[in-house]
Short mmCIF file of C-alpha atoms and ligand atoms in Angstrom, two decimals:
data_model
loop_
_atom_site.label_atom_id
_atom_site.label_comp_id
_atom_site.label_asym_id
_atom_site.label_seq_id
_atom_site.Cartn_x
_atom_site.Cartn_y
_atom_site.Cartn_z
CA MET B 8 219.76 154.99 320.96
CA PRO B 9 216.19 156.10 320.20
CA LEU B 10 215.81 159.69 318.90
CA PRO B 11 215.29 162.07 321.80
CA PHE B 12 211.69 162.96 320.88
CA LYS B 13 209.81 164.61 323.77
CA SER B 14 207.10 162.13 324.90
CA TYR B 15 204.41 164.74 325.22
CA LEU B 16 204.78 165.70 321.56
CA LYS B 17 204.23 162.24 320.18
CA LYS B 18 200.50 162.89 319.60
CA PRO B 19 200.04 165.71 316.97
CA SER B 20 198.14 168.74 318.10
CA ASN B 21 194.51 168.73 316.82
CA TYR B 22 194.28 172.52 316.43
CA LYS B 23 193.22 173.44 313.01
CA GLY B 24 193.58 176.98 311.72
CA GLY B 25 191.09 178.55 309.31
CA LYS B 26 191.44 177.59 305.70
CA SER B 27 192.68 180.08 303.12
CA LYS B 28 190.66 180.98 300.02
CA SER B 29 192.99 179.10 297.74
CA GLU B 30 192.30 175.89 299.69
CA VAL B 31 188.67 176.00 298.79
CA LEU B 32 188.56 177.83 295.44
CA THR B 33 186.88 175.90 292.66
CA ASN B 34 186.63 176.88 288.99
CA GLY B 35 187.42 180.52 289.68
CA ARG B 36 184.03 180.90 291.42
CA LYS B 37 183.73 183.98 293.70
CA ILE B 38 184.24 183.10 297.28
CA TYR B 39 183.39 185.35 300.31
CA LYS B 40 185.74 184.59 303.07
CA LEU B 41 183.99 185.27 306.41
CA SER B 42 185.99 182.75 308.30
CA SER B 43 189.24 184.42 309.62
CA ASN B 44 188.20 187.77 311.00
CA GLU B 45 190.17 189.64 308.33
CA ASN B 46 189.62 193.31 307.48
CA PRO B 47 186.55 193.77 305.16
CA ILE B 48 188.12 196.73 303.32
CA GLY B 49 191.63 195.46 302.80
CA ALA B 50 194.86 196.86 304.21
CA SER B 51 195.94 200.30 305.41
CA PRO B 52 196.84 202.42 302.38
CA LYS B 53 199.65 203.93 304.40
CA ALA B 54 201.02 200.42 305.08
CA MET B 55 200.86 199.50 301.37
CA ALA B 56 202.66 202.64 300.32
CA ALA B 57 205.36 201.98 303.04
CA ILE B 58 205.96 198.46 301.45
CA GLN B 59 206.37 199.98 297.97
CA SER B 60 208.99 202.42 299.12
CA LYS B 61 210.88 199.75 301.13
CA LEU B 62 211.04 197.34 298.26
CA SER B 63 214.35 198.57 296.89
CA GLN B 64 215.94 197.81 300.32
CA ILE B 65 214.95 194.24 300.85
CA HIS B 66 218.55 192.94 300.22
CA GLU B 67 219.41 194.54 303.60
CA TYR B 68 218.65 193.03 306.96
CA PRO B 69 215.94 194.73 308.96
CA ASP B 70 216.59 196.31 312.43
CA ARG B 71 218.27 193.69 314.55
CA THR B 72 216.43 194.64 317.64
CA ASP B 73 213.35 196.31 316.18
CA GLN B 74 214.25 199.35 318.37
CA ARG B 75 212.65 201.83 315.84
CA PHE B 76 209.45 199.87 315.74
CA ARG B 77 209.22 199.78 319.54
CA GLU B 78 209.85 203.52 319.53
CA ALA B 79 207.01 203.95 317.08
CA LEU B 80 204.80 201.85 319.41
CA SER B 81 205.72 204.01 322.38
CA GLU B 82 204.74 207.05 320.41
CA PHE B 83 201.47 205.41 319.48
CA TYR B 84 200.74 204.89 323.09
CA GLN B 85 201.63 208.58 323.61
CA GLY B 86 204.46 207.84 325.88
CA ALA B 87 202.30 205.85 328.39
CA LEU B 88 204.70 202.97 327.76
CA VAL B 89 208.45 203.08 327.04
CA PRO B 90 210.00 201.18 324.06
CA GLU B 91 211.47 198.59 326.44
CA GLN B 92 207.94 197.47 327.43
CA PHE B 93 207.18 196.12 323.91
CA ILE B 94 207.96 192.80 322.30
CA SER B 95 207.33 192.51 318.57
CA THR B 96 206.93 189.14 316.85
CA ASN B 97 205.93 187.82 313.53
CA SER B 98 202.23 187.57 314.53
CA GLY B 99 200.09 187.80 317.60
CA VAL B 100 200.10 184.04 317.81
CA ALA B 101 203.95 184.02 317.76
CA ASN B 102 203.77 186.40 320.73
CA LEU B 103 201.61 183.99 322.60
CA GLU B 104 204.02 181.22 321.75
CA LEU B 105 206.95 183.29 322.95
CA ILE B 106 205.22 184.07 326.21
CA MET B 107 204.37 180.37 326.72
CA ARG B 108 207.96 179.43 326.02
CA GLY B 109 209.13 181.99 328.48
CA PHE B 110 206.91 180.85 331.37
CA LEU B 111 205.72 177.27 330.77
CA GLN B 112 207.67 174.08 331.01
CA GLU B 113 207.03 170.42 331.72
CA GLY B 114 204.83 170.14 334.80
CA SER B 115 203.67 173.73 334.83
CA GLU B 116 200.08 174.76 334.39
CA CYS B 117 198.13 177.53 332.83
CA ILE B 118 194.36 178.50 332.80
CA TYR B 119 192.06 179.48 330.00
CA SER B 120 188.27 179.67 329.71
CA ASN B 121 186.43 177.98 326.86
CA PRO B 122 184.98 179.03 324.38
CA ALA B 123 188.41 180.42 323.73
CA PHE B 124 191.07 180.88 321.03
CA GLY B 125 192.49 177.34 320.33
CA PRO B 126 196.13 178.01 320.89
CA TYR B 127 195.67 178.64 324.65
CA ARG B 128 194.74 174.94 324.82
CA SER B 129 197.04 173.49 322.18
CA PHE B 130 200.40 175.39 322.55
CA PRO B 131 201.02 174.58 326.28
CA LYS B 132 200.92 170.84 325.45
CA LYS B 133 203.83 171.39 323.09
CA LEU B 134 205.90 172.48 326.16
CA GLY B 135 204.70 169.57 328.34
CA ALA B 136 202.50 172.00 330.35
CA THR B 137 198.86 171.42 331.27
CA ALA B 138 196.13 173.86 330.18
CA ILE B 139 193.18 173.85 332.66
CA ASP B 140 189.81 174.97 331.26
CA ILE B 141 187.62 176.96 333.64
CA PRO B 142 184.69 177.48 331.17
CA LEU B 143 182.98 180.83 330.72
CA VAL B 144 179.61 180.98 332.48
CA GLY B 145 176.07 182.17 331.71
CA ASP B 146 174.32 183.28 328.56
CA HIS B 147 176.83 186.10 328.07
CA PHE B 148 179.98 183.99 328.51
CA GLN B 149 181.39 185.75 331.56
CA LEU B 150 184.57 184.76 333.42
CA ASN B 151 184.16 182.37 336.34
CA VAL B 152 186.46 184.46 338.56
CA GLU B 153 185.96 182.31 341.62
CA GLY B 154 186.59 179.10 339.66
CA ILE B 155 189.74 180.51 338.12
CA LEU B 156 191.13 181.66 341.50
CA LYS B 157 190.35 178.24 342.99
CA ALA B 158 192.15 176.48 340.17
CA ILE B 159 195.36 178.37 340.78
CA ASN B 160 198.05 176.46 342.51
CA GLU B 161 201.85 176.66 342.91
CA ARG B 162 202.40 175.14 339.44
CA THR B 163 200.19 177.82 337.70
CA ARG B 164 202.16 180.28 335.66
CA LEU B 165 199.79 181.96 333.14
CA LEU B 166 196.12 182.88 332.89
CA PHE B 167 194.76 183.69 329.42
CA ILE B 168 191.78 185.94 328.79
CA THR B 169 190.68 187.57 325.53
CA SER B 170 188.47 190.62 325.55
CA PRO B 171 186.65 190.97 323.14
CA ASN B 172 186.72 187.23 323.18
CA ASN B 173 187.16 184.97 320.21
CA PRO B 174 184.92 183.15 319.31
CA THR B 175 182.06 184.59 321.43
CA GLY B 176 182.56 188.23 320.54
CA THR B 177 181.66 189.17 324.10
CA HIS B 178 183.86 191.20 326.46
CA PHE B 179 184.60 191.02 330.13
CA PRO B 180 183.55 194.07 332.08
CA LYS B 181 186.03 196.06 334.09
CA SER B 182 184.62 194.97 337.30
CA GLN B 183 185.41 191.35 336.55
CA ILE B 184 188.91 192.07 335.40
CA ASP B 185 189.53 194.21 338.46
CA GLN B 186 188.42 191.36 340.76
CA LEU B 187 190.61 188.89 338.93
CA ILE B 188 193.66 190.95 338.91
CA HIS B 189 193.44 192.06 342.51
CA HIS B 190 193.27 188.43 343.71
CA LEU B 191 195.93 187.02 341.42
CA PRO B 192 198.94 185.68 343.29
CA ASP B 193 202.45 187.19 342.37
CA HIS B 194 203.65 184.02 340.54
CA VAL B 195 200.83 184.12 337.99
CA ILE B 196 200.83 186.35 334.92
CA LEU B 197 197.65 187.43 333.29
CA VAL B 198 198.00 187.26 329.44
CA PHE B 199 195.34 189.74 328.17
CA ASP B 200 194.75 189.13 324.48
CA GLU B 201 193.31 192.32 323.03
CA VAL B 202 193.64 191.77 319.33
CA TYR B 203 190.06 192.89 318.67
CA TYR B 204 190.15 196.01 321.00
CA GLN B 205 189.61 198.49 318.21
CA PHE B 206 186.06 197.22 317.63
CA ALA B 207 184.94 197.37 321.33
CA ASP B 208 182.69 200.26 322.40
CA ALA B 209 180.99 198.88 325.52
CA GLU B 210 181.06 201.43 328.37
CA ASP B 211 182.52 198.92 330.78
CA TYR B 212 185.17 197.56 328.39
CA VAL B 213 188.66 197.86 329.71
CA ARG B 214 192.04 197.36 328.13
CA PRO B 215 195.10 195.86 329.94
CA LEU B 216 197.06 199.16 329.71
CA PRO B 217 196.01 200.68 333.08
CA TYR B 218 196.94 197.55 334.98
CA ILE B 219 200.35 197.40 333.32
CA GLN B 220 200.85 201.06 334.23
CA GLU B 221 200.05 200.11 337.88
CA GLY B 222 202.85 197.54 337.64
CA LYS B 223 200.63 194.47 337.69
CA ASN B 224 201.86 191.22 336.16
CA VAL B 225 199.89 191.53 332.94
CA ILE B 226 200.96 191.04 329.29
CA ALA B 227 198.84 192.59 326.57
CA VAL B 228 198.88 190.74 323.22
CA ASN B 229 198.08 192.56 319.97
CA SER B 230 197.97 191.85 316.24
CA PHE B 231 198.15 193.66 312.97
CA SER B 232 196.04 191.02 311.35
CA LYS B 233 192.63 192.43 312.28
CA ALA B 234 191.75 196.19 312.24
CA TYR B 235 195.07 197.07 310.39
CA GLY B 236 194.32 194.50 307.69
CA LEU B 237 197.86 193.10 307.62
CA ALA B 238 197.12 189.37 308.30
CA GLY B 239 199.25 188.24 305.32
CA LEU B 240 202.36 190.06 306.64
CA ARG B 241 202.30 188.27 310.02
CA ILE B 242 203.15 190.94 312.65
CA GLY B 243 202.02 191.44 316.23
CA TYR B 244 203.30 192.81 319.48
CA SER B 245 202.81 192.64 323.21
CA TYR B 246 203.49 195.07 326.02
CA SER B 247 203.98 194.47 329.70
CA THR B 248 206.01 195.67 332.70
CA VAL B 249 209.75 196.47 331.93
CA GLU B 250 210.72 193.41 334.05
CA ILE B 251 208.55 190.96 332.02
CA ALA B 252 209.41 192.43 328.62
CA THR B 253 213.12 192.49 329.36
CA TYR B 254 212.83 188.78 330.17
CA LEU B 255 210.90 187.94 327.01
CA GLN B 256 213.23 190.01 324.81
CA GLN B 257 215.94 187.47 325.52
CA LEU B 258 213.89 184.73 323.99
CA ARG B 259 213.16 186.57 320.85
CA ILE B 260 214.99 185.64 317.69
CA PRO B 261 217.09 188.53 316.26
CA PHE B 262 215.71 189.89 312.93
CA MET B 263 212.46 188.09 313.58
CA ILE B 264 210.23 190.46 311.63
CA ASN B 265 210.97 191.08 307.96
CA ALA B 266 211.70 194.58 306.69
CA LEU B 267 208.41 194.88 304.67
CA SER B 268 206.25 193.98 307.67
CA LEU B 269 208.09 196.32 309.99
CA ALA B 270 207.68 199.22 307.49
CA ALA B 271 204.04 198.39 306.88
CA ALA B 272 203.08 198.13 310.60
CA THR B 273 204.99 201.32 311.47
CA ALA B 274 203.08 203.20 308.85
CA ALA B 275 199.78 201.54 309.76
CA LEU B 276 200.07 202.80 313.32
CA GLN B 277 199.73 206.31 311.92
CA ASP B 278 196.69 205.51 309.81
CA ASP B 279 193.93 206.58 312.09
CA ALA B 280 191.60 207.29 309.17
CA PHE B 281 191.78 203.67 307.99
CA ILE B 282 191.07 202.33 311.47
CA LYS B 283 188.09 204.64 311.89
CA GLN B 284 186.76 203.62 308.42
CA THR B 285 187.19 199.94 309.31
CA VAL B 286 185.51 200.21 312.70
CA GLN B 287 182.68 202.25 311.33
CA LEU B 288 181.92 199.72 308.57
CA VAL B 289 182.03 196.85 311.15
CA HIS B 290 179.64 198.69 313.42
CA THR B 291 177.22 199.49 310.64
CA GLU B 292 177.36 195.99 309.15
CA LYS B 293 176.82 194.23 312.46
CA GLU B 294 173.57 196.02 312.85
CA TYR B 295 172.57 194.79 309.39
CA LEU B 296 173.56 191.19 310.34
CA TYR B 297 171.71 191.23 313.61
CA GLN B 298 168.59 192.33 311.77
CA GLN B 299 168.91 189.57 309.20
CA LEU B 300 169.75 186.89 311.78
CA GLU B 301 166.75 187.93 313.87
CA GLN B 302 164.40 187.76 310.79
CA LEU B 303 165.68 184.26 310.05
CA GLY B 304 165.36 183.23 313.75
CA ILE B 305 168.99 182.32 314.10
CA PRO B 306 170.31 182.40 317.66
CA HIS B 307 173.38 184.67 317.93
CA TRP B 308 175.29 186.80 320.40
CA THR B 309 175.88 190.62 320.24
CA THR B 310 179.47 191.31 319.62
CA GLN B 311 182.26 193.70 320.53
CA ALA B 312 184.52 192.38 317.80
CA ASN B 313 184.49 192.01 314.03
CA PHE B 314 182.62 188.68 313.99
CA ILE B 315 179.39 187.19 315.23
CA LEU B 316 178.84 183.90 316.92
CA ILE B 317 175.77 182.18 315.61
CA LYS B 318 174.10 178.81 316.41
CA PRO B 319 172.71 177.36 313.15
CA PRO B 320 169.83 174.86 313.47
CA MET B 321 172.00 172.06 312.03
CA ASP B 322 175.41 170.44 312.61
CA ALA B 323 178.04 173.24 312.53
CA PHE B 324 180.34 171.42 310.08
CA GLU B 325 177.44 170.56 307.79
CA PHE B 326 176.51 174.18 307.79
CA GLU B 327 180.09 175.17 306.94
CA ASP B 328 180.09 172.79 303.99
CA ALA B 329 176.61 173.88 302.80
CA MET B 330 177.63 177.53 303.02
CA LEU B 331 180.75 176.79 301.00
CA GLN B 332 178.55 175.44 298.26
CA GLU B 333 176.87 178.85 298.41
CA GLY B 334 180.29 180.57 297.97
CA VAL B 335 180.63 181.71 301.56
CA MET B 336 183.38 180.49 303.98
CA VAL B 337 182.37 180.48 307.71
CA ARG B 338 184.12 178.97 310.68
CA PRO B 339 182.77 176.17 312.91
CA VAL B 340 184.34 176.69 316.36
CA ALA B 341 184.19 173.22 317.97
CA GLY B 342 188.01 173.53 318.34
CA PHE B 343 187.41 176.67 320.36
CA GLY B 344 185.03 174.93 322.76
CA ALA B 345 181.62 175.84 321.09
CA PRO B 346 180.63 172.66 319.26
CA ASP B 347 177.20 173.79 318.05
CA CYS B 348 178.36 177.25 316.88
CA VAL B 349 179.79 178.98 313.88
CA ARG B 350 181.76 182.21 313.81
CA VAL B 351 180.99 184.61 311.04
CA THR B 352 183.27 187.54 310.21
CA ILE B 353 181.53 190.75 309.61
CA GLY B 354 182.23 191.58 305.96
CA ASN B 355 181.42 194.33 303.61
CA ARG B 356 177.77 194.67 302.52
CA GLU B 357 178.25 192.53 299.34
CA ALA B 358 179.84 189.66 301.44
CA ASN B 359 177.22 190.01 304.19
CA GLU B 360 174.40 189.87 301.58
CA ALA B 361 175.99 186.74 300.11
CA PHE B 362 176.02 185.28 303.61
CA VAL B 363 172.41 186.05 304.18
CA LYS B 364 171.40 184.81 300.76
CA GLY B 365 173.43 181.60 301.36
CA MET B 366 171.89 181.02 304.69
CA LYS B 367 168.38 181.41 303.34
CA SER B 368 169.05 178.79 300.75
CA VAL B 369 170.86 176.42 303.27
CA LEU B 370 168.12 176.68 305.88
C1 PLP Y 403 192.04 185.95 320.13
C2 PLP Y 403 193.22 185.96 319.15
N1 PLP Y 403 194.50 186.08 319.54
C3 PLP Y 403 195.49 186.16 318.67
C4 PLP Y 403 195.25 186.02 317.34
C5 PLP Y 403 196.45 185.96 316.45
O1 PLP Y 403 196.37 186.75 315.35
P1 PLP Y 403 197.70 186.82 314.42
O2 PLP Y 403 198.60 185.62 314.68
O3 PLP Y 403 197.16 186.73 313.04
O4 PLP Y 403 198.40 188.09 314.63
C6 PLP Y 403 193.96 185.75 316.85
C7 PLP Y 403 193.70 185.54 315.44
O5 PLP Y 403 192.69 185.06 314.99
C8 PLP Y 403 192.95 185.78 317.76
O6 PLP Y 403 191.66 185.63 317.45
#
């Protein structure tokens, strides 16, 4: 009898995550990592202190159901959501995977819009589902609402959008989201990935929260890897209607999140000062980078996130390699549907200066 491999998993996924610093480090040379949208000032000090004080208890299992963490999240949302509406997972991407596992199967479909975060395309395939790309349109990468609605059929289960979007950094205005949500049939869930929401300040930016409060079939996906600076701890969460969250909760592995991550994230939720400091730095530094990119004549897009999409005047992968020689890691985003472009995380001034200096030498 042959092994019962699933036929659609025979071909390995071609999604490649960003490299870590240790993968590229050579001779102890200083490397500036502007390739994974990490926090430029480190991690929330409250989170680090919480880990220290939890260390003596790591022989004990964490909360089985993460109830206390969900209560902390409910408090963070000032009671706008009840604890039963949250699903915590060991990363934002694990939350996306849980959602897909819950709603996709062989033969089902989902929709996403390139340029987009790679897992929307690669993960459904692991479940035998088909991901349909309805590309973003225009110079400012807007949703093709009509195209999306036309692509929906009886097999469609999920629709993914990210605002601010990775890798473009652009956001989708409230009017577009309204239009989309109000025309979405009942059997389709909108997965609204908002892992960069803290950095958005556009007037017409909207979060998924009000739609979920209205009872719409929307799931909001969040991460502690970006503004909270806890990428190495792997923790994220989603919120949705009680009906959807109760269903997803059944698929979640008990004790999924380790005790240190739970302690850190709970403390980070109360670290407003750290979030303010992070966002302020990103806003100041993006102006510096815009100025430098303009002086160098490098096409780029204004951003609502903590990274900038640029179009270097050479092959994106060659640019990545050349910048690495200059000690700066950047991220080509061909895998995200933007083959000529490179995504650059907004760093602290030292890192951004290294990026500008590197770019001058490369170009
Ligand atoms: C759009 C988007 N969603 C989700 C994630 C997942 O973040 P994490 O798995 O680190 O929580 C990322 C990380 O880069 C992202 O850019």
